[in-house]
């Protein structure tokens, strides 16, 4: 019996070669609408579910978890909705700092946060600073992030160096998250099957998984099933197996 139990525990911990899982947290608005709730409430529940997913990833020992919290295109939403998402970062994320400490989570960001209100920028830099020595899972918040903007930003930095040629390696050094492994698995909820300008360079060889559930319906079990599916994928990176 002990052996069977040990096997079960082992199985739970086996994440294969997964180093970086990235989530497109889609469907908050639809989730709320179905329940007659305002869209902002959907985002609030979405944030809470992000923590549930993060906790499971911490338990499993996933090194990096990225979440698409605000895209460069999300500025086109109503001011009320943009403010609500910023409010979650400013209030909830900051209030949860002790939890991230307890889970040994290090917070990092990708995206141009210089376009944010000052108090939001301060909140983000405070939370990054206070978790910087944590050694567990990295929670990488993609915030005011866009894949094309990311590539342009990197190209401009390479141009400023007056190099004669742009190489993949050189460009890669200037992309957001250059210090992080590329995502191995990108999961999008809500049944949509698009990348929506998310990690277009870094995700060039990522496995893609599309779930029908809206983001606020995520669960630890669904995280486990994503990882099980990932482990069954035959990754070849252009080679012949
Ligand atoms: C997409 O769903 C979700 C967003 C654009 C925002 C995601 C933000 C959060 C979950 C809160 C902030 C999180 C962190 C980690 C600080 P949608 O609104 O497009 O859904 P819909 O397509 O059903 O309308």
XYZ file of C-alpha atoms and ligand atoms in Angstrom:
265
model
C 0.000 0.000 0.000
C 2.840 2.362 0.925
C 4.432 1.665 -2.435
C 1.206 2.449 -4.277
C 0.809 5.648 -2.280
C 4.409 6.664 -2.927
C 3.873 6.031 -6.617
C 0.779 8.229 -6.536
C 2.667 11.032 -4.795
C 5.532 10.633 -7.254
C 3.155 10.765 -10.173
C 1.678 13.982 -8.838
C 5.093 15.523 -8.706
C 6.207 14.477 -12.156
C 5.963 17.490 -14.440
C 8.239 16.099 -17.153
C 10.440 18.735 -18.739
C 8.059 21.558 -17.967
C 9.988 24.639 -16.943
C 7.600 27.379 -17.934
C 3.822 27.334 -18.256
C 2.025 30.427 -19.561
C -1.680 31.167 -19.255
C -3.938 33.343 -21.384
C -6.611 33.966 -18.758
C -9.544 34.398 -21.126
C -13.278 34.371 -20.484
C -13.624 36.444 -17.319
C -16.241 38.657 -18.947
C -18.284 35.726 -20.283
C -18.082 33.954 -16.935
C -19.501 37.048 -15.223
C -22.176 37.655 -17.850
C -23.505 34.112 -17.485
C -24.045 34.838 -13.812
C -25.570 38.302 -14.307
C -22.496 39.928 -12.767
C -20.479 42.929 -13.996
C -17.334 42.170 -16.039
C -15.142 43.566 -13.264
C -16.381 40.888 -10.891
C -15.241 38.350 -13.481
C -11.731 39.811 -13.340
C -11.794 39.703 -9.542
C -12.747 36.013 -9.588
C -10.154 35.543 -12.320
C -7.481 36.960 -10.056
C -8.528 34.635 -7.224
C -8.314 31.680 -9.618
C -4.877 32.805 -10.730
C -3.769 32.278 -7.114
C -5.288 28.781 -7.043
C -3.437 27.904 -10.256
C -0.209 29.430 -8.953
C -0.479 27.479 -5.693
C -0.867 24.220 -7.591
C 2.115 25.075 -9.787
C 4.154 25.820 -6.656
C 3.197 22.437 -5.166
C 4.243 20.732 -8.381
C 7.509 22.653 -8.546
C 6.875 24.404 -11.869
C 9.777 26.884 -12.145
C 7.975 29.668 -14.062
C 4.293 30.603 -14.402
C 3.401 33.467 -16.731
C -0.024 35.088 -16.813
C -1.341 37.493 -19.445
C -2.885 40.066 -17.102
C -3.067 43.099 -19.402
C -2.175 43.330 -23.075
C -1.072 46.369 -25.077
C -4.483 46.097 -26.779
C -6.449 46.082 -23.501
C -6.166 49.908 -23.330
C -9.024 49.865 -25.849
C -11.437 48.666 -23.150
C -13.581 51.067 -21.131
C -11.772 53.218 -18.578
C -13.829 51.549 -15.889
C -12.592 48.090 -16.869
C -8.955 49.177 -17.256
C -9.126 50.833 -13.819
C -10.659 47.689 -12.342
C -7.778 45.535 -13.606
C -5.238 48.089 -12.338
C -7.105 48.103 -9.012
C -6.599 44.360 -8.684
C -2.856 44.807 -9.103
C -2.710 47.816 -6.777
C -4.884 46.360 -4.020
C -5.246 42.579 -4.207
C -1.823 41.665 -5.526
C -0.110 43.904 -2.987
C -2.312 42.626 -0.150
C -1.334 39.074 -1.113
C 2.403 39.748 -0.715
C 2.554 37.695 2.540
C 1.016 34.772 0.666
C 3.639 34.985 -2.080
C 6.305 35.073 0.639
C 4.794 31.993 2.273
C 4.798 30.176 -1.068
C 8.371 31.354 -1.773
C 7.142 32.979 -4.999
C 9.248 35.548 -6.816
C 7.315 38.113 -8.844
C 8.613 39.389 -12.158
C 6.981 41.378 -14.956
C 7.090 41.595 -18.723
C 5.719 44.641 -20.513
C 6.031 48.414 -20.499
C 4.949 49.431 -17.019
C 6.227 53.003 -17.549
C 2.834 53.761 -19.121
C 1.056 53.016 -15.829
C -0.048 55.483 -13.152
C 2.769 56.173 -10.676
C 1.118 54.395 -7.736
C 0.744 51.250 -9.827
C 4.380 51.393 -10.902
C 5.395 51.769 -7.263
C 3.193 48.852 -6.209
C 4.766 46.617 -8.842
C 8.325 47.590 -8.029
C 7.659 47.112 -4.278
C 6.285 43.620 -4.752
C 9.157 42.670 -7.058
C 11.675 43.970 -4.549
C 10.125 42.276 -1.545
C 9.994 38.884 -3.293
C 13.278 39.092 -5.203
C 15.206 36.723 -2.943
C 12.493 34.027 -3.036
C 13.715 30.826 -4.653
C 10.486 28.993 -5.560
C 8.173 29.449 -8.532
C 8.499 32.694 -10.500
C 5.161 34.391 -11.130
C 5.739 36.394 -14.288
C 3.031 39.027 -14.754
C 2.650 40.041 -18.384
C 1.233 43.474 -17.978
C 0.962 46.066 -20.744
C 2.613 43.282 -22.708
C 2.400 42.722 -26.445
C 4.561 40.324 -28.443
C 5.056 42.737 -31.329
C 5.934 45.610 -28.996
C 8.359 43.236 -27.265
C 10.138 42.428 -30.551
C 10.212 46.111 -31.655
C 11.629 47.180 -28.308
C 14.378 44.567 -28.621
C 15.152 45.530 -32.242
C 15.497 49.178 -31.230
C 17.992 48.235 -28.558
C 20.000 46.187 -31.035
C 19.928 49.122 -33.509
C 21.189 51.443 -30.783
C 24.223 49.183 -30.460
C 24.915 49.835 -34.150
C 25.423 46.152 -34.888
C 25.755 45.248 -38.572
C 23.483 42.250 -38.239
C 20.615 41.163 -36.018
C 20.930 37.575 -34.841
C 18.330 35.547 -32.985
C 20.685 35.282 -30.065
C 21.332 39.015 -29.895
C 17.654 39.891 -30.239
C 16.749 37.330 -27.595
C 18.999 39.098 -25.098
C 16.870 42.231 -25.336
C 13.417 40.701 -25.133
C 11.355 40.874 -21.987
C 12.110 37.881 -19.807
C 15.475 37.224 -21.420
C 16.502 35.650 -18.131
C 13.566 33.200 -18.172
C 13.283 29.907 -20.079
C 10.967 30.040 -23.110
C 7.425 28.854 -22.359
C 7.045 25.102 -22.909
C 3.281 25.186 -22.681
C 0.781 27.969 -23.397
C -2.731 27.370 -22.108
C -5.687 29.487 -23.199
C -9.090 29.196 -21.586
C -12.594 30.049 -22.871
C -12.505 28.040 -26.095
C -10.736 30.725 -28.144
C -7.852 29.382 -30.214
C -5.557 32.344 -30.765
C -2.221 33.647 -29.484
C -3.457 37.258 -29.292
C 0.044 38.760 -29.445
C 1.255 36.746 -26.435
C 4.918 35.633 -26.283
C 5.082 35.330 -30.076
C 8.876 35.045 -30.113
C 9.455 33.163 -26.867
C 6.563 30.788 -27.598
C 7.813 29.785 -31.057
C 8.114 26.138 -29.955
C 5.599 26.101 -27.140
C 2.956 23.404 -27.007
C -0.513 24.959 -27.185
C -3.506 23.849 -25.188
C -7.000 25.270 -25.485
C -9.542 24.661 -22.734
C -13.277 25.220 -23.084
C -13.632 26.447 -19.489
C -13.611 30.185 -18.780
C -10.648 31.291 -16.671
C -12.628 31.732 -13.401
C -13.558 28.033 -13.708
C -9.925 26.890 -13.545
C -9.000 24.391 -10.844
C -5.943 22.529 -9.527
C -7.307 19.428 -11.292
C -7.340 21.253 -14.619
C -3.737 22.344 -14.044
C -2.812 18.706 -13.466
C -4.625 17.609 -16.612
C -2.851 20.316 -18.672
C 0.484 18.965 -17.458
C -0.533 15.360 -18.161
C -1.466 16.371 -21.712
C 1.797 18.282 -22.096
C 3.797 15.227 -21.068
C 2.130 13.198 -23.826
C 3.148 15.673 -26.514
C 5.958 14.641 -28.790
C 8.243 17.682 -28.911
C 10.700 17.560 -31.765
C 11.858 21.175 -32.192
C 12.100 20.603 -35.938
C 14.114 17.419 -35.562
C 13.142 13.881 -36.485
C 12.494 11.776 -33.407
C -9.496 38.245 -20.517
O -10.859 37.951 -20.305
C -8.899 38.764 -19.280
C -8.269 39.961 -19.169
C -8.111 40.871 -20.307
C -7.741 40.437 -17.876
C -7.130 39.409 -16.998
C -6.880 40.014 -15.687
C -7.076 39.431 -14.489
C -7.465 38.012 -14.323
C -6.885 40.225 -13.243
C -5.511 40.733 -13.021
C -4.581 39.631 -12.766
C -3.365 39.744 -12.206
C -2.510 38.535 -12.175
C -2.839 40.974 -11.633
P -11.965 38.813 -21.049
O -12.304 39.976 -20.211
O -11.501 39.160 -22.420
O -13.156 37.798 -21.112
P -14.313 37.789 -22.214
O -13.667 37.484 -23.533
O -15.211 36.689 -21.747
O -14.961 39.124 -22.185
